XYZ file of N, CA, C and O in Angstrom:
672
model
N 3.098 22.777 -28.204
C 3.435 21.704 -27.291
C 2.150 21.042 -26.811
O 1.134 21.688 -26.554
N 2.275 19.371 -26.674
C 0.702 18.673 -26.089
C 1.298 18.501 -24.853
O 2.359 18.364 -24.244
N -0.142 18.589 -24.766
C -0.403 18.197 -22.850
C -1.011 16.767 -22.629
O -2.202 16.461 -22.697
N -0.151 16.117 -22.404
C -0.566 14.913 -21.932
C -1.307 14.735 -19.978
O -0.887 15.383 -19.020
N -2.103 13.994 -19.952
C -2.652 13.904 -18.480
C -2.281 12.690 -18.298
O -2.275 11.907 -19.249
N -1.920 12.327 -17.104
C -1.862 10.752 -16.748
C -2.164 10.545 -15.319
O -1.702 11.261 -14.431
N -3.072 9.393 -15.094
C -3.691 9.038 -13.747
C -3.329 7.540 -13.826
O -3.203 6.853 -14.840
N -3.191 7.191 -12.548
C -3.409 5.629 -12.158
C -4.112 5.622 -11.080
O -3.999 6.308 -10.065
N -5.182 4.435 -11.477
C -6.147 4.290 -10.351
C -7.298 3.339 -10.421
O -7.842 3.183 -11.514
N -7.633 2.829 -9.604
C -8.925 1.816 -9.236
C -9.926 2.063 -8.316
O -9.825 2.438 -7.148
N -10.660 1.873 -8.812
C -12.065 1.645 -8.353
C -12.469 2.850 -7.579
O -12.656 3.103 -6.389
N -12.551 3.688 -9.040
C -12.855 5.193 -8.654
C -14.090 5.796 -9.167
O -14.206 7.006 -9.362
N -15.084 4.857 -9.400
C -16.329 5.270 -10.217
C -16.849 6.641 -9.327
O -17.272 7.565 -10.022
N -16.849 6.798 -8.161
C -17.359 7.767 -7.439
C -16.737 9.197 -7.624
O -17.306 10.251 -7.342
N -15.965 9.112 -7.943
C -15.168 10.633 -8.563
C -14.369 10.478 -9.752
O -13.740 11.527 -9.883
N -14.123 9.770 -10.573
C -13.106 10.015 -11.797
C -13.795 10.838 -12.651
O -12.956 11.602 -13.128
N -14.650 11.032 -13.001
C -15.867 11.569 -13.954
C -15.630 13.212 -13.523
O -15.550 13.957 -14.500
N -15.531 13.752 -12.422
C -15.318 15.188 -11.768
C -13.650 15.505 -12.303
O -13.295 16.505 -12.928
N -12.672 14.232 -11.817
C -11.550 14.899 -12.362
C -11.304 14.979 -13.458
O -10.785 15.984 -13.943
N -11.815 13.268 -14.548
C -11.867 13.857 -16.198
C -11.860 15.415 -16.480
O -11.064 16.276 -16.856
N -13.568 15.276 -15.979
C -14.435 17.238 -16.651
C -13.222 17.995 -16.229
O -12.363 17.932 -17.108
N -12.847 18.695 -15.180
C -11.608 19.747 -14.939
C -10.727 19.786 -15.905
O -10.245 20.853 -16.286
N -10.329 18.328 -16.551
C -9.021 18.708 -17.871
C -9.545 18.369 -18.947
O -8.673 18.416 -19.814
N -10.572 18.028 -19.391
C -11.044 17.736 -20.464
C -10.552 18.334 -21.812
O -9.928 17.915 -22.786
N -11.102 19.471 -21.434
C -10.929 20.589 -22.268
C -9.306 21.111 -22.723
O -9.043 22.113 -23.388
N -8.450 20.237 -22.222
C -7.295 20.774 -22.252
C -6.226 20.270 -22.536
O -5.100 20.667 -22.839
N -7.045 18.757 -22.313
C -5.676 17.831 -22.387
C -5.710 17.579 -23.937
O -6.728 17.774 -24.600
N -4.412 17.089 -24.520
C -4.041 16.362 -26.006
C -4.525 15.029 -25.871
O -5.413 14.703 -26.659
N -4.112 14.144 -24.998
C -3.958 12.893 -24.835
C -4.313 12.387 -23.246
O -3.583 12.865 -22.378
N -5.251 11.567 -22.864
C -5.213 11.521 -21.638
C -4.703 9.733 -21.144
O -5.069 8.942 -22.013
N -4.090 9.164 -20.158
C -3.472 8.068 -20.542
C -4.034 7.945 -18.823
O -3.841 8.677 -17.852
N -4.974 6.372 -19.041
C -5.188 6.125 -17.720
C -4.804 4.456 -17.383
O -5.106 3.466 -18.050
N -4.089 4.536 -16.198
C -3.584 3.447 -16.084
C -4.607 2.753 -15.070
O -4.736 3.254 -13.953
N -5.389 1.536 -15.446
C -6.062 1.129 -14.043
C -5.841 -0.192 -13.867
O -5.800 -1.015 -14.781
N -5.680 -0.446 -12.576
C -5.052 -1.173 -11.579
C -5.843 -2.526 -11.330
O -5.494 -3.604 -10.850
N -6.849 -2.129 -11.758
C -7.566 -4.000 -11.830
C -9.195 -3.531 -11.416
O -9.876 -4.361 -10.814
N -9.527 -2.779 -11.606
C -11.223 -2.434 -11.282
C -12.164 -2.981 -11.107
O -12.566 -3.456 -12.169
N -13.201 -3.338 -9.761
C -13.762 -3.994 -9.797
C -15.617 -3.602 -9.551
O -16.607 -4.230 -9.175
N -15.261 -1.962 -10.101
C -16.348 -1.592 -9.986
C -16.972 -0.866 -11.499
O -16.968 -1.440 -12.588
N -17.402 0.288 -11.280
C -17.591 0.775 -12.908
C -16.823 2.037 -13.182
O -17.273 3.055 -13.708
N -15.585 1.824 -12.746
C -14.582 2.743 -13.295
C -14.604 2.726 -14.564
O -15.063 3.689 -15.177
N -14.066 1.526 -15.266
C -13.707 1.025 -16.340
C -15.306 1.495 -17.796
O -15.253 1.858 -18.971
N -16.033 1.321 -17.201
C -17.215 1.217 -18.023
C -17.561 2.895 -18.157
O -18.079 3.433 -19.136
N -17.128 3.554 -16.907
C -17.005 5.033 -16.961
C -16.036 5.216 -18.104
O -16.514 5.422 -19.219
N -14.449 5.152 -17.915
C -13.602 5.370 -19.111
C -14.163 5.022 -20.589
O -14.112 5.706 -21.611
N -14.699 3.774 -20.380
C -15.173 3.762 -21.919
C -15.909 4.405 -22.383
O -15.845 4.678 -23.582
N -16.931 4.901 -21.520
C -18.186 5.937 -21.935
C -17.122 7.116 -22.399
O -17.653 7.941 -23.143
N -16.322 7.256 -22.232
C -15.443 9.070 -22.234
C -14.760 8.664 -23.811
O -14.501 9.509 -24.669
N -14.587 7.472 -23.930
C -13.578 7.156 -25.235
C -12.114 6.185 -25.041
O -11.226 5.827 -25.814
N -12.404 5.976 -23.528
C -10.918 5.052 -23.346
C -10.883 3.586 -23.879
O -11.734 2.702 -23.784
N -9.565 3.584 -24.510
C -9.446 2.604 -25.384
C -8.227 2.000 -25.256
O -7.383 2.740 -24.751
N -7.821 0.808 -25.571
C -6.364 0.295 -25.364
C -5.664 1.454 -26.406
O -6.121 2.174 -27.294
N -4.550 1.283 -25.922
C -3.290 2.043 -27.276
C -3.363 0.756 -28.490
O -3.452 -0.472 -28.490
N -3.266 1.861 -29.489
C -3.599 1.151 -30.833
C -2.303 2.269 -31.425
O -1.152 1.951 -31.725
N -3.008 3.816 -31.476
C -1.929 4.339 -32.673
C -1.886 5.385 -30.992
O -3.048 5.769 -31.126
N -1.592 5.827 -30.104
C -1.689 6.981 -29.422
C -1.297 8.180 -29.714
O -1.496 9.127 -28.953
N -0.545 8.311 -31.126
C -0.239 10.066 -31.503
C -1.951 10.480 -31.694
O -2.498 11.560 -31.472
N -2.557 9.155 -32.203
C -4.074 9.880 -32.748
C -5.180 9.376 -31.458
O -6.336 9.722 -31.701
N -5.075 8.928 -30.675
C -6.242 8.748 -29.690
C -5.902 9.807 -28.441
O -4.789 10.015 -27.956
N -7.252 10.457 -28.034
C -7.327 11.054 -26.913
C -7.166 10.746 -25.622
O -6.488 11.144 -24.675
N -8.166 9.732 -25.890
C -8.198 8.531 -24.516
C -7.337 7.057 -24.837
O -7.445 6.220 -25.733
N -6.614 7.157 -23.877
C -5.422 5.389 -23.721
C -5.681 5.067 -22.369
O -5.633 5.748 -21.345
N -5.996 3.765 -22.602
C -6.562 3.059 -21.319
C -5.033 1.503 -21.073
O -4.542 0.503 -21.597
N -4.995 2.087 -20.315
C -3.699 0.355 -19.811
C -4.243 0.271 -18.919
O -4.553 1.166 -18.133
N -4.582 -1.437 -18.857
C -4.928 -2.421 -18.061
C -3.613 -2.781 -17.152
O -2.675 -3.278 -17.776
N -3.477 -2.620 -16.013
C -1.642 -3.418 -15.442
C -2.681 -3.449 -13.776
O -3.334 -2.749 -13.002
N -2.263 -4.608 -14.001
C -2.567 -5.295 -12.100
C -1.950 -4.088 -11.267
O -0.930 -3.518 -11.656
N -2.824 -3.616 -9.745
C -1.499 -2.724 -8.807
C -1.178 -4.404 -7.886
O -1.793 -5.408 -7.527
N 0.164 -3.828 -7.857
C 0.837 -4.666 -7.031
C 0.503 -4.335 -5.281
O 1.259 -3.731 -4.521
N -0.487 -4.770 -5.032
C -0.716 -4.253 -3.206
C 0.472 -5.091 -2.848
O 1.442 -4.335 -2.786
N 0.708 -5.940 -2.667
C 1.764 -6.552 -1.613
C 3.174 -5.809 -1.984
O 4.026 -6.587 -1.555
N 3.757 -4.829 -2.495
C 5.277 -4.087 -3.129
C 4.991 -2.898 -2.448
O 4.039 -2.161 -2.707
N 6.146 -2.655 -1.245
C 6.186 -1.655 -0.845
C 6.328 -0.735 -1.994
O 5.646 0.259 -1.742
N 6.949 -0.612 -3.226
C 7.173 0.434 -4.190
C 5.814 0.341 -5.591
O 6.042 0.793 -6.713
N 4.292 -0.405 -5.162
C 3.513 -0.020 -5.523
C 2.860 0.727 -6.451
O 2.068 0.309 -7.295
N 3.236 1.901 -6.260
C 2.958 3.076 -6.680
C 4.031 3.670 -7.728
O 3.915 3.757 -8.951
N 5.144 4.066 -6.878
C 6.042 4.083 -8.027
C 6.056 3.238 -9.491
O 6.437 3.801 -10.517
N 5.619 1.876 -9.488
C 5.865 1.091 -10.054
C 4.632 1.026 -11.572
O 4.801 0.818 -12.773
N 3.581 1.284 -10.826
C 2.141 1.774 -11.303
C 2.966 3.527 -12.033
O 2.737 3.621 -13.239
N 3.483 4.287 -11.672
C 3.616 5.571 -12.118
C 4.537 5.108 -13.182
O 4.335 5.412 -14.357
N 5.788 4.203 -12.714
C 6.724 4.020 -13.879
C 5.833 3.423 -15.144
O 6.155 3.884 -16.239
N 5.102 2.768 -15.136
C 3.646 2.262 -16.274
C 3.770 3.177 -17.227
O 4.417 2.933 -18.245
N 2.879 4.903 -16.919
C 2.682 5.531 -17.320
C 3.876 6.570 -18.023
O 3.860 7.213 -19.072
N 4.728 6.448 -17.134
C 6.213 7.257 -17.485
C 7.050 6.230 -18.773
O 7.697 6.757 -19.678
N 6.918 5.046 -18.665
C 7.496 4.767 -19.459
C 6.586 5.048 -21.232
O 7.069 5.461 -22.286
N 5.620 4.752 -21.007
C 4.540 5.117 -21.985
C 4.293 6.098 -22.622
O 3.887 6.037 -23.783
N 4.595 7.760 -21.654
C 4.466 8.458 -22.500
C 6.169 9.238 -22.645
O 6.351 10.286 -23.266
N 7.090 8.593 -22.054
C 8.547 8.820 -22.789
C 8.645 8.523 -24.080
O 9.158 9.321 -24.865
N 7.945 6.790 -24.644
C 7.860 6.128 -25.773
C 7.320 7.141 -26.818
O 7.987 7.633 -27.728
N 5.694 7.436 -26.488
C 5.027 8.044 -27.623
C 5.047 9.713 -27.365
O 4.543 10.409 -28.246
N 5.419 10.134 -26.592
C 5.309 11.435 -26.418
C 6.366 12.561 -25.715
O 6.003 13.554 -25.085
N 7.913 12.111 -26.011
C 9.276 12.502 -25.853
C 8.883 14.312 -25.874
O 8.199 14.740 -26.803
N 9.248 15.003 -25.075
C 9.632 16.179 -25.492
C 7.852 17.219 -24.974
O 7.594 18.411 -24.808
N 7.264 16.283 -24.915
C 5.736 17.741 -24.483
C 5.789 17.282 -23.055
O 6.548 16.469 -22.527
N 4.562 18.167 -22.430
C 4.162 18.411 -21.270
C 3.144 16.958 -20.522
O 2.359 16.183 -21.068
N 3.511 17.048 -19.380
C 3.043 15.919 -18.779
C 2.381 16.698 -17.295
O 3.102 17.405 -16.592
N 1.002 16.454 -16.987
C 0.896 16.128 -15.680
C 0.117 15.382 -15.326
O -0.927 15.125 -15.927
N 0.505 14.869 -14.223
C -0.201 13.517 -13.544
C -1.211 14.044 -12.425
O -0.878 14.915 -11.621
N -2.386 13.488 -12.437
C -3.300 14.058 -11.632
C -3.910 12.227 -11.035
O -3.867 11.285 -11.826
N -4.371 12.075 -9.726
C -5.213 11.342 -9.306
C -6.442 11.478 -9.743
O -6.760 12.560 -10.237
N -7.537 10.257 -9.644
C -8.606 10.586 -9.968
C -9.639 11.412 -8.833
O -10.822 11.741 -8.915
N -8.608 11.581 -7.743
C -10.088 12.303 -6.650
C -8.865 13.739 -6.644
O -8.566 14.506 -5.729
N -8.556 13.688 -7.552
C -7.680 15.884 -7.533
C -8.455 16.370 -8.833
O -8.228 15.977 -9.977
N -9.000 16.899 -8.611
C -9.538 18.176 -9.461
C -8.283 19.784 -10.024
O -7.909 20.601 -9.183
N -8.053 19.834 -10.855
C -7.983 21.193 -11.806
C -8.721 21.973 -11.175
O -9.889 21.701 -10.899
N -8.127 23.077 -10.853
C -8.812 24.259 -10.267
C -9.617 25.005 -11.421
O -8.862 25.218 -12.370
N -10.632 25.370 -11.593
C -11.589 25.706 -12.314
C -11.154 27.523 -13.127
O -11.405 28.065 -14.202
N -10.233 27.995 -11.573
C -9.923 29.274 -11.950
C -8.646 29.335 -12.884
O -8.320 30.368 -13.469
N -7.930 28.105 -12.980
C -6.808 27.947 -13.694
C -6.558 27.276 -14.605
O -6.442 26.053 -14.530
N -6.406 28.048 -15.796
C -6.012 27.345 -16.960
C -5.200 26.798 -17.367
O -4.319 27.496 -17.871
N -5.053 25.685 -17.391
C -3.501 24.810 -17.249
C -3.351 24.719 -19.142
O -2.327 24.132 -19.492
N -3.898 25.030 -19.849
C -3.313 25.439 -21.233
C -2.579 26.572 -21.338
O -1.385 26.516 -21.634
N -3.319 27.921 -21.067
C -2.417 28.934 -20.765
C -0.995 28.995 -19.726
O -0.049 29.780 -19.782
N -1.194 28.086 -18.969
C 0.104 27.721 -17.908
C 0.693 27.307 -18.951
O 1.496 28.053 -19.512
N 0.452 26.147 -19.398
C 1.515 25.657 -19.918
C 2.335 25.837 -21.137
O 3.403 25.390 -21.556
N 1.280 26.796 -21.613
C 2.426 28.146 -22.753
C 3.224 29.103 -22.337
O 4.280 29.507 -22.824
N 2.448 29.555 -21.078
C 3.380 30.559 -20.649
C 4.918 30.043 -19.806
O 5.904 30.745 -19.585
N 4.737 28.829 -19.511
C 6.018 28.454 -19.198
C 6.685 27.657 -20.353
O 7.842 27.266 -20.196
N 6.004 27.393 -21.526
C 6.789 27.381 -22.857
C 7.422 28.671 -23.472
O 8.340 28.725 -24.290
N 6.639 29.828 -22.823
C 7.367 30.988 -23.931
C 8.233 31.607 -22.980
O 8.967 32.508 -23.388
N 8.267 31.285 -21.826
C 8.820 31.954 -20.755
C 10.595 31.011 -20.608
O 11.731 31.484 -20.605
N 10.186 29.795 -20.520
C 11.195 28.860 -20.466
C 12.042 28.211 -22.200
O 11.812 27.178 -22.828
N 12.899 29.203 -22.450
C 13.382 28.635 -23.807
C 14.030 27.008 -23.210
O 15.174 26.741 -22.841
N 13.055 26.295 -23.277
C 13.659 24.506 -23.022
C 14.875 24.738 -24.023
O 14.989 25.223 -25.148
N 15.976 23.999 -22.818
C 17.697 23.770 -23.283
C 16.898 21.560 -23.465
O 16.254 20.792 -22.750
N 17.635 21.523 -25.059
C 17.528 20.267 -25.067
C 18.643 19.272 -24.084
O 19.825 19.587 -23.942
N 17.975 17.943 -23.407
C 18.770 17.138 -22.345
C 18.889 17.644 -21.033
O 19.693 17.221 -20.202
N 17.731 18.940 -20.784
C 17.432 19.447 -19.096
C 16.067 19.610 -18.729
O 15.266 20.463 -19.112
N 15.867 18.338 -17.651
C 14.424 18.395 -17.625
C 13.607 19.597 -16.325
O 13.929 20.106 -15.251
N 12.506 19.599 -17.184
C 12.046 20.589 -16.375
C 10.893 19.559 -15.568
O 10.457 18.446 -15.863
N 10.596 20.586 -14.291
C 9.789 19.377 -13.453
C 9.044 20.497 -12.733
O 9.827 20.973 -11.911
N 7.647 21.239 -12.682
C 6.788 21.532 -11.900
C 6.117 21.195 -10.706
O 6.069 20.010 -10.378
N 5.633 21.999 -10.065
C 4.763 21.551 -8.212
C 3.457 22.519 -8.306
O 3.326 23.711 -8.026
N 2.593 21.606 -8.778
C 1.011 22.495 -9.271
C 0.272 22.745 -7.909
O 0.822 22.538 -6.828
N -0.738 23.105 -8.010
C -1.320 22.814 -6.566
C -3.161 22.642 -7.251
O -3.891 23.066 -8.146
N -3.151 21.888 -6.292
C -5.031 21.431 -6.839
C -5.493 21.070 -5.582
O -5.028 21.208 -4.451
N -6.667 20.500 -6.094
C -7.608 20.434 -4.883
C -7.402 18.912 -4.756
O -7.072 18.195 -5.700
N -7.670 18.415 -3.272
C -7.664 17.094 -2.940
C -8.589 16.584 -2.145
O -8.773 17.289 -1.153
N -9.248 15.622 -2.195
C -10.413 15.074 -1.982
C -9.847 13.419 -1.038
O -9.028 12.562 -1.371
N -10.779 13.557 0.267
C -10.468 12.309 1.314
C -11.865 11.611 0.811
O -12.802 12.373 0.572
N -12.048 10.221 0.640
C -12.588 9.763 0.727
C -13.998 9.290 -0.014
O -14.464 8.191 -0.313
N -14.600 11.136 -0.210
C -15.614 11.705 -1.262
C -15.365 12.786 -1.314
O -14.724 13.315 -0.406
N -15.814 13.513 -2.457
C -16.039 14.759 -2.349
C -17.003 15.648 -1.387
O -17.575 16.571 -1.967
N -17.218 15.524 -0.229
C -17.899 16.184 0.831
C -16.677 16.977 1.761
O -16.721 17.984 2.467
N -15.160 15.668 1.279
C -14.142 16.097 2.299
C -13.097 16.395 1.692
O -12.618 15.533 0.956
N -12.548 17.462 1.790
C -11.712 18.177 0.882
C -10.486 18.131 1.990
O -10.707 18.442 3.160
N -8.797 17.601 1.404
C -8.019 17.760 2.572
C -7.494 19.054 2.681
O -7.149 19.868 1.825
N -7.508 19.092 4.370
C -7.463 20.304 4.478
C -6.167 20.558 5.649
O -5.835 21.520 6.341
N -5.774 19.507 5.510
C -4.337 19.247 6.623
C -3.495 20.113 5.844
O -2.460 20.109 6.510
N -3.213 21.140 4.465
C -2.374 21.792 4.559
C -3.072 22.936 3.894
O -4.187 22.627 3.474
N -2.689 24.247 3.675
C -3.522 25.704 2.915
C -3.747 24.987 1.599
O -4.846 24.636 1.169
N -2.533 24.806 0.991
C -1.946 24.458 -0.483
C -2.255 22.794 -0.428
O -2.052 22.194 0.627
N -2.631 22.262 -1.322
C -2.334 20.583 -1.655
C -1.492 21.027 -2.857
O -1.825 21.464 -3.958
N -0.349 20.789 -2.327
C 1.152 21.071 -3.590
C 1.434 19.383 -3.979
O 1.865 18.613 -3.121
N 1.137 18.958 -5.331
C 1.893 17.758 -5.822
C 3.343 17.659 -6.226
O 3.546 17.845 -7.425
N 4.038 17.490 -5.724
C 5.175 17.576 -5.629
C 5.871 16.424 -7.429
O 5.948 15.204 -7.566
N 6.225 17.589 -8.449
C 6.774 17.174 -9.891
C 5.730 16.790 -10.276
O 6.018 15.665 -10.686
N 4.272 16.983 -10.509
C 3.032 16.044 -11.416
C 3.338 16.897 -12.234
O 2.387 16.512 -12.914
N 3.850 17.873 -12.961
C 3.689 18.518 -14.287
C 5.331 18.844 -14.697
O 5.989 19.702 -14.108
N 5.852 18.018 -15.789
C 6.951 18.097 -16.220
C 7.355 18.035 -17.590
O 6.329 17.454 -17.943
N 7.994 18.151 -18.647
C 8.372 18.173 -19.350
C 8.901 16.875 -19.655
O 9.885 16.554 -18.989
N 8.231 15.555 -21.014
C 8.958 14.755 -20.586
C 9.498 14.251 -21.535
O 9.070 14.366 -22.683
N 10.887 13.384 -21.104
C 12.106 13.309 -21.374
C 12.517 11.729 -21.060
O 12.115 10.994 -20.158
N 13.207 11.542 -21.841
C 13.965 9.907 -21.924
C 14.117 9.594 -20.627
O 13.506 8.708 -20.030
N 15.268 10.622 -20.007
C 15.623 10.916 -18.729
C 15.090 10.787 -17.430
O 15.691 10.608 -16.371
N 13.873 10.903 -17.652
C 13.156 10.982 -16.059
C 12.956 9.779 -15.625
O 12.922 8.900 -16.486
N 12.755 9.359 -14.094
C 12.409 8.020 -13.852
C 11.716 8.289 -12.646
O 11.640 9.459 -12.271
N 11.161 7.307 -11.931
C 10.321 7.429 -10.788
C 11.786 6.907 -9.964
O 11.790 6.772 -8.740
């Protein structure tokens, strides 16, 4: 099973590079959606290999360009549906999680081995989606400030199984 990563985000030159490194190593496919950049996010992604979608079963890095809508209360959702619809298209049936660019992969956790062991653990019934609550680290502002308003930073469904079915 591939592990797809997916982020949406702008004008994150100051930390995207920290959350890349954490999944690097792990991801199949990484799919970044950015929002209109007006700094050197973008020039960061390209240094890594991000590229428009051309063939995406064979590229690592997929870069979509899509305006964020600031004035839409549903924003975000809308920016996530981007990515959800994208990798329903090219990547039906593997593993998905969505990470921000200022959340880091916990260093002690191997989210490859996670995500076999809840492949060999979970015989997937085809047409029932499965939907995970990871927990990672979260970052205010810079990395100097780590949030700390709860023990756990639990993302509530960023790692799921994905499926025709799902929607934001």
């Amino acid at each position: 099973m591939k592990l797809i990563i997916c982020y949406i985000g702008q004008d994150v030159e100051d930390y995207v590079k920290l959350s890349l490194d954490s999944i690097n190593g792990v991801a199949d496919h990484i799919v970044f959606i950015d929002g209109g950049s007006n700094d050197k996010t973008l020039q960061i992604l390209k240094e890594y290999g991000f590229e428009h979608p051309i063939d995406p079963q064979k590229q690592k890095y997929i870069l979509i360009e899509r305006q964020y809508e600031h004035k839409l209360n549903d924003a975000n959702s809308r920016a996530r549906t981007a990515y959800l619809d994208f990798v329903k298209q090219h990547f039906d049936g593997e593993m998905c999680l969505v990470l921000d660019p200022d959340e880091l992969v916990d260093y002690d956790v191997n989210v490859r081995d996670f995500v076999k062991r809840v492949e060999e653990h979970l015989k997937f019934e085809e047409g029932k989606d499965y939907i995970f609550h990871p927990r990672m680290h979260h970052f205010i502002g810079d990395l100097a400030h780590e949030d700390s308003s709860q023990q756990y930073h639990v993302c509530v469904g960023r790692l799921f199984r994905i499926s025709k079915t799902l929607s934001y």
